[in-house]
Each structure stands twice: as structure tokens, then as C-alpha cells.
Amino acid sequence: MGSIEEEIERLEEEIRKTPHNKATEGHIGKLRAKIASLRIEREKRSKGGGGGLGYAVRKSGHATVALVGYPSVGKSTLLTRLTGAESQAAAYEFTTTTIIPGMLTWRGANIQILDMPGLVAGAAQGRGRGREVISVARSSDLLLFVIDGQHLEPRGLIRELENAAIRVDRSPPNLSITKAERGGVQVETTVKLTRVTPKLVTDIAREFGIHNALIVLRQDVTIDEVIDALAGNRVYIPSVWVVNKADLLDANTRRKILERLPQLRVHFISATTGEGVEELKDAIGHALAFIRIYMKPQGKPADRDEPLILRRGATVRDLLQHVPASLSGSFSAALVWGRSAKFPGQRVSREHKLEDQDVVTILPVRGRNPSTRIPA
Ligand SMILES: Nc1nc2c(ncn2[C@@H]2O[C@H](COP(=O)(O)OP(=O)(O)OP(=O)(O)O)[C@@H](O)[C@H]2O)c(=O)[nH]1
Ligand SMILES: [Mg+2]
């Protein structure tokens, strides 16, 4: 057997050659599982191989957005338009060679936007600074895809990210895997399965070296979703799509572009003229699903001027990361008013999920009033 890379290519070739039908579905599923587990192996080796990634972008602000697109579509021009940050733009490909950060302020939220080198085919295997681009994309909260009239291949872009275990605009499949000491692989279902059989799920689990486990399927999963869950390294990231250089596109061309991208809701913008850019800022802000929380010191009115900004789904535990240590360090419970509270002033624990515009008071452990603590 050759290198991992060759083995992956051999399996991909086999999938291409195999006719796709009901009878071969299981076989293809297993081949795909094998590829997924080899890719994980490849990642492990390349990380263990030293050298490091050679870049560092410190995440900052309330959320991070990665600009993803082919070379020369106008990512850097757009970064500058959105944030004012300087990132060199030029009429040749691969102008940008490192990650350049900028900050966009939207309704009180600080959104970090990262300009990146253009993505090319084979990025997941490390072509054209692909590893950097992908690892930054993986850790972002939103992918801002930039395409232009000349580079309308959204599937190619998504495929590169999919190969690097990024799932765009999807949610994790509803299934659980509990490893066991013995007993083989048990598959239980709570719904009718139409796309996989328990036998196939068991076979795929084996490809990942899982021989004893309880797997509970709570939705009609696809083979790929089973593979994703077993691989365990998938990240699920929402996206916003823009077609840039709209200043060069007449109404007819725009209509044709929309027809070619039926599955996407694209925004036509021009990074040079600014057309559509304010609407894009709103789209980014809404996609990031911020919530505002008003802090209310015990026995005093809430601070309505400066809300804490969190993301939808945030709990009191997340909130505690954004308050002074003197408050979070002595946390015993919180009182909540607003949409997430069953009644005004409900007493809740760290696990309580907050909603937009909630008012929160943090209660310190009795006898440890934070305002009278003497700093060390
Ligand atoms: N007409 C027009 N040209 C644009 C627009 N945005 C960018 N450009 C031009 O497109 C070229 C490439 O722009 P960049 O911003 O460097 O593109 P990039 O995607 O960052 O390119 P790489 O860093 O090489 O991947 C430059 O000549 C820009 O002036 C736009 O909205 N309209
Ligand atoms: Mg650039």
C-alpha cells in the first residue's frame, strides 16, 4: 500500500468507477467511511509532523467571520469596504498571502472579519496555503463566501471545505454513539429508516474501529451523516453568499446568475462602489444571531445603555465569561427577567438558556458581596 494520499485517491477512483444504485449503495458507503477515517489519520500525522501552521490570528470581538473565495474575486477589497482595515488588493491572483483581520461594528456587536488567501482546488491537502485557509475557516462562526461573475462555482468551494470536515449550512445529525466494552454494535432507531440499514451503520462503525457501541438514530439519517457522526471532527458553520463586482453586471446577467444558483440566497454587491454593502452588513449581523443581555446589579436598575452581546443559544455560563471575575468568581445563582424567564425574577443556574433582551442579576455566594471585596 502506498501513502495515505494514494490510498484515498485509489478509493475515490473506485467510487467513481462503481455504478451508483441501490445494490452498490452499501459498498460505496463503506468506501466513503474508509476515506473519512484515512483523512482523519492524515490530519493527525500532519499535525504530529511539527513545523506548525505558521500563522496566528487571535480571535477577537463577539464573533469571527471568514472571507472564503477563489483568487481575485475581491475579498480584500470587501474587507476594506466592510471594516476599513487595509488589505492589499490587486488585479493578479494570490495577492493576499496571510490572514488579515478587520473589525465591523454592527448594532453594538464587534464582528471580526478575516481576509484570507484565495481558495484553490486541493486546499484540504495543503495546496496554495490551503491548510491555513481551512483551519481559519473551521474556527470561524460564519463563512462569507465571495464569488464573482467569472467564478461561479459554489459547489467547488463547498467541496473543498467539505473535504476538510466543514459542514456548511447544516446541523449535526440527531444520533448518538455510546461506546461499550463488549456486546458488538447495537443500532436502535426511533424513526423509520429509508436511507441506511442497521447492518450498514454497523459496517461503517467498523471502518472507524468501533466494534462495541450503542448507536441510537433519531432521524432518517443518510450514509454521509452516519459517517460525519462517527468521524467526530465535523464543524457545522452557517454561511452568507455574495456575488461581488455587481457594478459589471447588468440586470440580464444578474438574472442568469440567479438561475444558475437556485439553492443559494445570494447578495449582489460591489466592493468598489459600495452597492449592497449595507444590506450585506445586516445579513451578516442577522446570520450571527446576536442576543443582548442587560445586567442589573442587585437592588439597582438594569443597565440599558450597554448590553452584553452573546450568541443565540448562550447560557448563564457563557454570560459569566463576559463579566468581571469578581462577579463570576462568586456566582451562586442568577435572577432573570424577560423572554427566557418563566416569571419575572426567576432564579436560575448556570445551565439556563438566555434570550434576546433578558435582564440578569448575578447573585454572589452569601457573605461574599463582590462590591466590598478587597482586591488582592
Ligand atoms: N469592478 C470591480 N472590481 C473589483 C471589485 N472588487 C474587487 N475588484 C477588483 O478585483 C481585483 C482583485 O481584488 P482583490 O480584492 O485583490 O481580490 P482577492 O479576492 O482579495 O484576491 P486574492 O487575494 O488574490 O485572492 C482588483 O483589481 C480589484 O480592484 C468590484 O466590486 N468591482
Ligand atoms: Mg486578497
GROMACS .gro file of C-alpha atoms and ligand atoms in nm:
model
  409
    1MET     CA    1   0.000   0.000   0.000
    2GLY     CA    2   0.123   0.350  -0.083
    3SER     CA    3   0.087   0.669   0.115
    4ILE     CA    4  -0.241   0.774   0.275
    5GLU     CA    5  -0.285   1.020  -0.009
    6GLU     CA    6  -0.253   0.746  -0.270
    7GLU     CA    7  -0.488   0.521  -0.078
    8ILE     CA    8  -0.750   0.798  -0.064
    9GLU     CA    9  -0.711   0.859  -0.436
   10ARG     CA   10  -0.746   0.488  -0.507
   11LEU     CA   11  -1.071   0.472  -0.305
   12GLU     CA   12  -1.207   0.786  -0.472
   13GLU     CA   13  -1.130   0.630  -0.810
   14GLU     CA   14  -1.313   0.313  -0.708
   15ILE     CA   15  -1.619   0.519  -0.607
   16ARG     CA   16  -1.612   0.697  -0.942
   17LYS     CA   17  -1.594   0.367  -1.131
   18THR     CA   18  -1.870   0.194  -0.934
   19PRO     CA   19  -2.218   0.242  -1.078
   20HIS     CA   20  -2.438   0.415  -0.819
   21ASN     CA   21  -2.758   0.223  -0.742
   22LYS     CA   22  -2.944   0.054  -0.457
   23ALA     CA   23  -2.729  -0.259  -0.478
   24THR     CA   24  -2.396  -0.074  -0.458
   25GLU     CA   25  -2.504   0.188  -0.204
   26GLY     CA   26  -2.369  -0.005   0.094
   27HIS     CA   27  -2.036  -0.074  -0.074
   28ILE     CA   28  -1.995   0.293  -0.167
   29GLY     CA   29  -2.092   0.394   0.187
   30LYS     CA   30  -1.814   0.179   0.328
   31LEU     CA   31  -1.562   0.322   0.081
   32ARG     CA   32  -1.663   0.672   0.185
   33ALA     CA   33  -1.625   0.580   0.551
   34LYS     CA   34  -1.277   0.444   0.477
   35ILE     CA   35  -1.182   0.771   0.305
   36ALA     CA   36  -1.315   0.971   0.602
   37SER     CA   37  -1.113   0.770   0.850
   38LEU     CA   38  -0.798   0.797   0.632
   39ARG     CA   39  -0.843   1.174   0.618
   40ILE     CA   40  -0.853   1.188   0.996
   41GLU     CA   41  -0.535   0.979   1.005
   42ARG     CA   42  -0.375   1.218   0.757
   43GLU     CA   43  -0.467   1.519   0.973
   44LYS     CA   44  -0.318   1.353   1.282
   45ARG     CA   45   0.008   1.281   1.103
   46SER     CA   46   0.044   1.626   0.953
   47LYS     CA   47  -0.013   1.783   1.294
   48GLY     CA   48   0.231   1.546   1.461
   49GLY     CA   49   0.485   1.621   1.191
   50GLY     CA   50   0.586   1.950   1.351
   51GLY     CA   51   0.650   2.268   1.159
   52GLY     CA   52   0.326   2.422   1.280
   53LEU     CA   53   0.084   2.620   1.073
   54GLY     CA   54   0.294   2.932   1.064
   55TYR     CA   55   0.015   3.179   1.123
   56ALA     CA   56  -0.162   3.326   1.419
   57VAL     CA   57  -0.482   3.524   1.419
   58ARG     CA   58  -0.616   3.597   1.757
   59LYS     CA   59  -0.992   3.576   1.761
   60SER     CA   60  -1.146   3.893   1.892
   61GLY     CA   61  -1.484   4.064   1.907
   62HIS     CA   62  -1.817   3.893   1.959
   63ALA     CA   63  -1.791   3.668   1.654
   64THR     CA   64  -1.549   3.585   1.373
   65VAL     CA   65  -1.634   3.573   1.003
   66ALA     CA   66  -1.402   3.420   0.740
   67LEU     CA   67  -1.394   3.550   0.382
   68VAL     CA   68  -1.379   3.250   0.153
   69GLY     CA   69  -1.349   3.258  -0.224
   70TYR     CA   70  -1.137   3.189  -0.528
   71PRO     CA   71  -0.842   3.421  -0.601
   72SER     CA   72  -0.916   3.773  -0.729
   73VAL     CA   73  -1.290   3.779  -0.663
   74GLY     CA   74  -1.247   4.088  -0.443
   75LYS     CA   75  -1.218   3.953  -0.087
   76SER     CA   76  -0.956   4.206   0.019
   77THR     CA   77  -1.143   4.496  -0.140
   78LEU     CA   78  -1.452   4.381   0.050
   79LEU     CA   79  -1.264   4.355   0.382
   80THR     CA   80  -1.155   4.716   0.342
   81ARG     CA   81  -1.508   4.823   0.243
   82LEU     CA   82  -1.665   4.645   0.543
   83THR     CA   83  -1.412   4.730   0.812
   84GLY     CA   84  -1.175   4.999   0.689
   85ALA     CA   85  -0.882   4.763   0.752
   86GLU     CA   86  -0.612   4.782   0.487
   87SER     CA   87  -0.558   4.465   0.289
   88GLN     CA   88  -0.373   4.488  -0.036
   89ALA     CA   89  -0.592   4.438  -0.342
   90ALA     CA   90  -0.460   4.391  -0.694
   91ALA     CA   91  -0.560   4.263  -1.034
   92TYR     CA   92  -0.346   3.949  -1.010
   93GLU     CA   93  -0.421   3.624  -0.827
   94PHE     CA   94  -0.286   3.539  -0.480
   95THR     CA   95  -0.233   3.899  -0.380
   96THR     CA   96  -0.322   3.809  -0.024
   97THR     CA   97  -0.082   3.559   0.131
   98THR     CA   98  -0.164   3.580   0.501
   99ILE     CA   99  -0.473   3.623   0.716
  100ILE     CA  100  -0.567   3.990   0.756
  101PRO     CA  101  -0.818   4.086   1.027
  102GLY     CA  102  -1.062   4.378   1.032
  103MET     CA  103  -1.345   4.478   1.267
  104LEU     CA  104  -1.702   4.559   1.168
  105THR     CA  105  -1.931   4.716   1.427
  106TRP     CA  106  -2.297   4.627   1.381
  107ARG     CA  107  -2.562   4.738   1.631
  108GLY     CA  108  -2.314   4.733   1.915
  109ALA     CA  109  -2.160   4.397   1.821
  110ASN     CA  110  -1.795   4.376   1.719
  111ILE     CA  111  -1.761   4.136   1.430
  112GLN     CA  112  -1.409   4.028   1.338
  113ILE     CA  113  -1.372   3.972   0.966
  114LEU     CA  114  -1.075   3.777   0.833
  115ASP     CA  115  -0.945   3.826   0.481
  116MET     CA  116  -0.773   3.516   0.353
  117PRO     CA  117  -0.568   3.393   0.059
  118GLY     CA  118  -0.782   3.268  -0.229
  119LEU     CA  119  -0.901   2.909  -0.203
  120VAL     CA  120  -0.792   2.666  -0.474
  121ALA     CA  121  -0.880   2.309  -0.559
  122GLY     CA  122  -0.685   2.074  -0.335
  123ALA     CA  123  -0.677   2.318  -0.044
  124ALA     CA  124  -0.762   2.043   0.205
  125GLN     CA  125  -0.444   1.863   0.100
  126GLY     CA  126  -0.244   2.177   0.161
  127ARG     CA  127  -0.230   2.330  -0.185
  128GLY     CA  128  -0.191   2.710  -0.205
  129ARG     CA  129  -0.188   2.786   0.169
  130GLY     CA  130  -0.499   2.572   0.180
  131ARG     CA  131  -0.435   2.442   0.529
  132GLU     CA  132  -0.422   2.790   0.678
  133VAL     CA  133  -0.735   2.900   0.497
  134ILE     CA  134  -0.919   2.590   0.606
  135SER     CA  135  -0.811   2.594   0.965
  136VAL     CA  136  -0.918   2.959   0.996
  137ALA     CA  137  -1.248   2.880   0.825
  138ARG     CA  138  -1.302   2.589   1.063
  139SER     CA  139  -1.274   2.806   1.369
  140SER     CA  140  -1.496   3.088   1.239
  141ASP     CA  141  -1.860   3.148   1.334
  142LEU     CA  142  -1.977   3.236   0.983
  143LEU     CA  143  -1.840   3.182   0.634
  144LEU     CA  144  -1.875   3.477   0.399
  145PHE     CA  145  -1.844   3.327   0.052
  146VAL     CA  146  -1.740   3.566  -0.222
  147ILE     CA  147  -1.792   3.473  -0.587
  148ASP     CA  148  -1.789   3.687  -0.898
  149GLY     CA  149  -1.942   3.666  -1.243
  150GLN     CA  150  -1.634   3.481  -1.371
  151HIS     CA  151  -1.601   3.233  -1.085
  152LEU     CA  152  -1.950   3.096  -1.034
  153GLU     CA  153  -1.866   2.757  -0.893
  154PRO     CA  154  -2.013   2.742  -0.546
  155ARG     CA  155  -2.003   2.364  -0.541
  156GLY     CA  156  -1.628   2.359  -0.591
  157LEU     CA  157  -1.580   2.594  -0.297
  158ILE     CA  158  -1.810   2.395  -0.072
  159ARG     CA  159  -1.642   2.070  -0.176
  160GLU     CA  160  -1.302   2.197  -0.062
  161LEU     CA  161  -1.445   2.276   0.280
  162GLU     CA  162  -1.640   1.951   0.299
  163ASN     CA  163  -1.314   1.763   0.235
  164ALA     CA  164  -1.178   1.938   0.541
  165ALA     CA  165  -1.470   1.824   0.759
  166ILE     CA  166  -1.654   2.158   0.749
  167ARG     CA  167  -2.031   2.131   0.702
  168VAL     CA  168  -2.187   2.442   0.553
  169ASP     CA  169  -2.543   2.546   0.647
  170ARG     CA  170  -2.626   2.209   0.801
  171SER     CA  171  -2.695   2.095   1.153
  172PRO     CA  172  -2.542   1.792   1.321
  173PRO     CA  173  -2.745   1.473   1.263
  174ASN     CA  174  -2.963   1.365   1.550
  175LEU     CA  175  -2.796   1.044   1.659
  176SER     CA  176  -2.584   0.931   1.950
  177ILE     CA  177  -2.295   0.688   1.977
  178THR     CA  178  -2.208   0.539   2.314
  179LYS     CA  179  -1.900   0.320   2.309
  180ALA     CA  180  -1.913  -0.001   2.512
  181GLU     CA  181  -1.669  -0.267   2.633
  182ARG     CA  182  -1.844  -0.559   2.467
  183GLY     CA  183  -2.167  -0.669   2.302
  184GLY     CA  184  -2.092  -0.568   1.944
  185VAL     CA  185  -2.252  -0.271   1.772
  186GLN     CA  186  -2.621  -0.230   1.860
  187VAL     CA  187  -2.828   0.000   1.641
  188GLU     CA  188  -3.156   0.135   1.775
  189THR     CA  189  -3.394   0.364   1.592
  190THR     CA  190  -3.679   0.592   1.694
  191VAL     CA  191  -3.786   0.663   1.334
  192LYS     CA  192  -3.831   0.462   1.015
  193LEU     CA  193  -3.503   0.439   0.824
  194THR     CA  194  -3.524   0.475   0.447
  195ARG     CA  195  -3.166   0.560   0.357
  196VAL     CA  196  -2.946   0.327   0.564
  197THR     CA  197  -2.989  -0.016   0.721
  198PRO     CA  198  -2.870  -0.108   1.072
  199LYS     CA  199  -2.628  -0.351   0.906
  200LEU     CA  200  -2.470  -0.071   0.701
  201VAL     CA  201  -2.439   0.151   1.009
  202THR     CA  202  -2.262  -0.135   1.188
  203ASP     CA  203  -2.026  -0.186   0.892
  204ILE     CA  204  -1.946   0.186   0.878
  205ALA     CA  205  -1.877   0.191   1.253
  206ARG     CA  206  -1.623  -0.090   1.198
  207GLU     CA  207  -1.440   0.122   0.940
  208PHE     CA  208  -1.382   0.368   1.224
  209GLY     CA  209  -1.256   0.092   1.451
  210ILE     CA  210  -1.574   0.084   1.659
  211HIS     CA  211  -1.669  -0.276   1.738
  212ASN     CA  212  -1.875  -0.231   2.055
  213ALA     CA  213  -2.122   0.054   2.090
  214LEU     CA  214  -2.486   0.155   2.118
  215ILE     CA  215  -2.589   0.375   1.826
  216VAL     CA  216  -2.929   0.544   1.853
  217LEU     CA  217  -3.066   0.702   1.534
  218ARG     CA  218  -3.330   0.967   1.600
  219GLN     CA  219  -3.376   1.083   1.242
  220ASP     CA  220  -3.382   0.924   0.898
  221VAL     CA  221  -3.007   0.970   0.853
  222THR     CA  222  -2.809   0.947   0.530
  223ILE     CA  223  -2.489   0.744   0.495
  224ASP     CA  224  -2.289   1.067   0.496
  225GLU     CA  225  -2.450   1.180   0.820
  226VAL     CA  226  -2.359   0.850   0.985
  227ILE     CA  227  -2.002   0.892   0.863
  228ASP     CA  228  -1.995   1.251   0.992
  229ALA     CA  229  -2.112   1.146   1.336
  230LEU     CA  230  -1.862   0.858   1.359
  231ALA     CA  231  -1.575   1.072   1.234
  232GLY     CA  232  -1.647   1.313   1.519
  233ASN     CA  233  -1.436   1.602   1.382
  234ARG     CA  234  -1.705   1.784   1.185
  235VAL     CA  235  -1.781   2.152   1.243
  236TYR     CA  236  -2.117   2.299   1.136
  237ILE     CA  237  -2.098   2.661   1.017
  238PRO     CA  238  -2.365   2.885   0.861
  239SER     CA  239  -2.288   3.091   0.552
  240VAL     CA  240  -2.373   3.411   0.364
  241TRP     CA  241  -2.307   3.432  -0.011
  242VAL     CA  242  -2.220   3.738  -0.215
  243VAL     CA  243  -2.171   3.788  -0.586
  244ASN     CA  244  -1.915   4.068  -0.600
  245LYS     CA  245  -1.832   4.308  -0.885
  246ALA     CA  246  -2.203   4.365  -0.943
  247ASP     CA  247  -2.108   4.701  -1.097
  248LEU     CA  248  -2.002   4.498  -1.400
  249LEU     CA  249  -2.330   4.302  -1.420
  250ASP     CA  250  -2.644   4.422  -1.596
  251ALA     CA  251  -2.992   4.308  -1.494
  252ASN     CA  252  -2.998   4.031  -1.750
  253THR     CA  253  -2.665   3.884  -1.636
  254ARG     CA  254  -2.779   3.902  -1.274
  255ARG     CA  255  -3.092   3.708  -1.358
  256LYS     CA  256  -2.887   3.440  -1.534
  257ILE     CA  257  -2.657   3.413  -1.232
  258LEU     CA  258  -2.955   3.365  -1.001
  259GLU     CA  259  -3.087   3.091  -1.228
  260ARG     CA  260  -2.752   2.912  -1.203
  261LEU     CA  261  -2.752   2.929  -0.824
  262PRO     CA  262  -3.107   2.827  -0.733
  263GLN     CA  263  -3.010   2.675  -0.399
  264LEU     CA  264  -2.836   2.987  -0.269
  265ARG     CA  265  -2.969   3.319  -0.147
  266VAL     CA  266  -2.701   3.548  -0.291
  267HIS     CA  267  -2.646   3.918  -0.232
  268PHE     CA  268  -2.524   4.123  -0.527
  269ILE     CA  269  -2.264   4.369  -0.407
  270SER     CA  270  -1.983   4.583  -0.534
  271ALA     CA  271  -1.687   4.616  -0.304
  272THR     CA  272  -1.558   4.906  -0.512
  273THR     CA  273  -1.877   5.116  -0.539
  274GLY     CA  274  -2.033   5.004  -0.211
  275GLU     CA  275  -2.356   4.883  -0.372
  276GLY     CA  276  -2.537   4.633  -0.150
  277VAL     CA  277  -2.277   4.656   0.126
  278GLU     CA  278  -2.507   4.800   0.398
  279GLU     CA  279  -2.759   4.521   0.329
  280LEU     CA  280  -2.472   4.273   0.349
  281LYS     CA  281  -2.373   4.403   0.693
  282ASP     CA  282  -2.730   4.338   0.810
  283ALA     CA  283  -2.726   3.991   0.659
  284ILE     CA  284  -2.400   3.912   0.841
  285GLY     CA  285  -2.534   4.052   1.169
  286HIS     CA  286  -2.859   3.857   1.145
  287ALA     CA  287  -2.683   3.535   1.045
  288LEU     CA  288  -2.467   3.558   1.357
  289ALA     CA  289  -2.781   3.567   1.572
  290PHE     CA  290  -2.664   3.800   1.846
  291ILE     CA  291  -2.866   3.849   2.163
  292ARG     CA  292  -2.839   4.146   2.401
  293ILE     CA  293  -2.841   4.091   2.775
  294TYR     CA  294  -2.891   4.378   3.021
  295MET     CA  295  -2.709   4.338   3.352
  296LYS     CA  296  -2.890   4.452   3.664
  297PRO     CA  297  -2.679   4.493   3.978
  298GLN     CA  298  -2.862   4.359   4.283
  299GLY     CA  299  -3.121   4.611   4.406
  300LYS     CA  300  -3.041   4.863   4.132
  301PRO     CA  301  -3.195   4.935   3.790
  302ALA     CA  302  -3.071   4.746   3.484
  303ASP     CA  303  -2.801   4.899   3.265
  304ARG     CA  304  -2.999   4.964   2.946
  305ASP     CA  305  -2.719   5.152   2.772
  306GLU     CA  306  -2.456   4.886   2.736
  307PRO     CA  307  -2.593   4.538   2.683
  308LEU     CA  308  -2.365   4.235   2.690
  309ILE     CA  309  -2.360   4.078   2.346
  310LEU     CA  310  -2.382   3.700   2.320
  311ARG     CA  311  -2.488   3.450   2.053
  312ARG     CA  312  -2.828   3.278   2.036
  313GLY     CA  313  -2.828   2.965   2.250
  314ALA     CA  314  -2.596   3.122   2.510
  315THR     CA  315  -2.644   3.019   2.872
  316VAL     CA  316  -2.573   3.193   3.202
  317ARG     CA  317  -2.242   3.002   3.193
  318ASP     CA  318  -2.147   3.182   2.869
  319LEU     CA  319  -2.256   3.513   3.018
  320LEU     CA  320  -2.024   3.460   3.315
  321GLN     CA  321  -1.727   3.462   3.077
  322HIS     CA  322  -1.805   3.823   2.991
  323VAL     CA  323  -1.849   3.974   3.336
  324PRO     CA  324  -1.573   4.082   3.577
  325ALA     CA  325  -1.407   3.794   3.759
  326SER     CA  326  -1.520   3.944   4.091
  327LEU     CA  327  -1.880   3.869   3.983
  328SER     CA  328  -1.835   3.537   3.804
  329GLY     CA  329  -1.596   3.405   4.068
  330SER     CA  330  -1.854   3.430   4.345
  331PHE     CA  331  -2.154   3.313   4.138
  332SER     CA  332  -2.423   3.121   4.325
  333ALA     CA  333  -2.730   3.177   4.103
  334ALA     CA  334  -2.883   3.433   3.868
  335LEU     CA  335  -3.218   3.610   3.859
  336VAL     CA  336  -3.373   3.654   3.514
  337TRP     CA  337  -3.644   3.881   3.377
  338GLY     CA  338  -3.760   3.864   3.015
  339ARG     CA  339  -3.838   3.608   2.744
  340SER     CA  340  -3.638   3.322   2.891
  341ALA     CA  341  -3.786   3.356   3.240
  342LYS     CA  342  -4.095   3.157   3.342
  343PHE     CA  343  -4.185   3.451   3.569
  344PRO     CA  344  -4.013   3.783   3.640
  345GLY     CA  345  -3.706   3.741   3.856
  346GLN     CA  346  -3.682   3.362   3.815
  347ARG     CA  347  -3.384   3.215   3.998
  348VAL     CA  348  -3.173   3.006   3.757
  349SER     CA  349  -2.847   2.811   3.742
  350ARG     CA  350  -2.552   2.828   3.503
  351GLU     CA  351  -2.727   2.599   3.253
  352HIS     CA  352  -3.021   2.836   3.195
  353LYS     CA  353  -3.055   2.941   2.830
  354LEU     CA  354  -3.090   3.316   2.780
  355GLU     CA  355  -3.299   3.505   2.524
  356ASP     CA  356  -3.259   3.840   2.349
  357GLN     CA  357  -3.313   4.139   2.582
  358ASP     CA  358  -3.321   3.938   2.904
  359VAL     CA  359  -3.231   4.125   3.223
  360VAL     CA  360  -2.994   3.933   3.451
  361THR     CA  361  -2.876   3.980   3.808
  362ILE     CA  362  -2.588   3.768   3.931
  363LEU     CA  363  -2.622   3.659   4.292
  364PRO     CA  364  -2.293   3.607   4.476
  365VAL     CA  365  -2.240   3.334   4.729
  366ARG     CA  366  -2.380   3.465   5.058
  367GLY     CA  367  -2.132   3.666   5.261
  368ARG     CA  368  -1.919   3.741   4.955
  369ASN     CA  369  -2.054   4.069   4.832
  370PRO     CA  370  -1.832   4.148   4.532
  371SER     CA  371  -1.852   4.525   4.578
  372THR     CA  372  -1.696   4.506   4.924
  373ARG     CA  373  -1.423   4.257   4.840
  374ILE     CA  374  -1.076   4.392   4.890
  375PRO     CA  375  -0.864   4.347   4.579
  376ALA     CA  376  -0.562   4.124   4.628
  377LIG     N1  377  -1.524   4.614  -1.094
  377LIG     C1  378  -1.496   4.568  -0.972
  377LIG     N2  379  -1.373   4.525  -0.944
  377LIG     C2  380  -1.346   4.481  -0.818
  377LIG     C3  381  -1.447   4.475  -0.718
  377LIG     N3  382  -1.392   4.425  -0.606
  377LIG     C4  383  -1.263   4.400  -0.635
  377LIG     N4  384  -1.234   4.433  -0.762
  377LIG     C5  385  -1.104   4.422  -0.833
  377LIG     O1  386  -1.070   4.285  -0.845
  377LIG     C6  387  -0.929   4.268  -0.832
  377LIG     C7  388  -0.899   4.168  -0.722
  377LIG     O2  389  -0.942   4.223  -0.598
  377LIG     P1  390  -0.885   4.171  -0.460
  377LIG     O3  391  -0.962   4.242  -0.354
  377LIG     O4  392  -0.737   4.181  -0.457
  377LIG     O5  393  -0.930   4.020  -0.472
  377LIG     P2  394  -0.896   3.899  -0.368
  377LIG     O6  395  -1.013   3.809  -0.372
  377LIG     O7  396  -0.858   3.953  -0.237
  377LIG     O8  397  -0.775   3.829  -0.441
  377LIG     P3  398  -0.659   3.733  -0.377
  377LIG     O9  399  -0.606   3.798  -0.253
  377LIG    O10  400  -0.556   3.729  -0.484
  377LIG    O11  401  -0.723   3.602  -0.355
  377LIG     C8  402  -0.871   4.406  -0.804
  377LIG    O12  403  -0.825   4.458  -0.925
  377LIG     C9  404  -0.991   4.484  -0.753
  377LIG    O13  405  -0.981   4.622  -0.776
  377LIG    C10  406  -1.578   4.523  -0.753
  377LIG    O14  407  -1.674   4.520  -0.675
  377LIG     N5  408  -1.596   4.566  -0.882
  378MG      MG  409  -0.690   3.931  -0.132
   0.00000   0.00000   0.00000
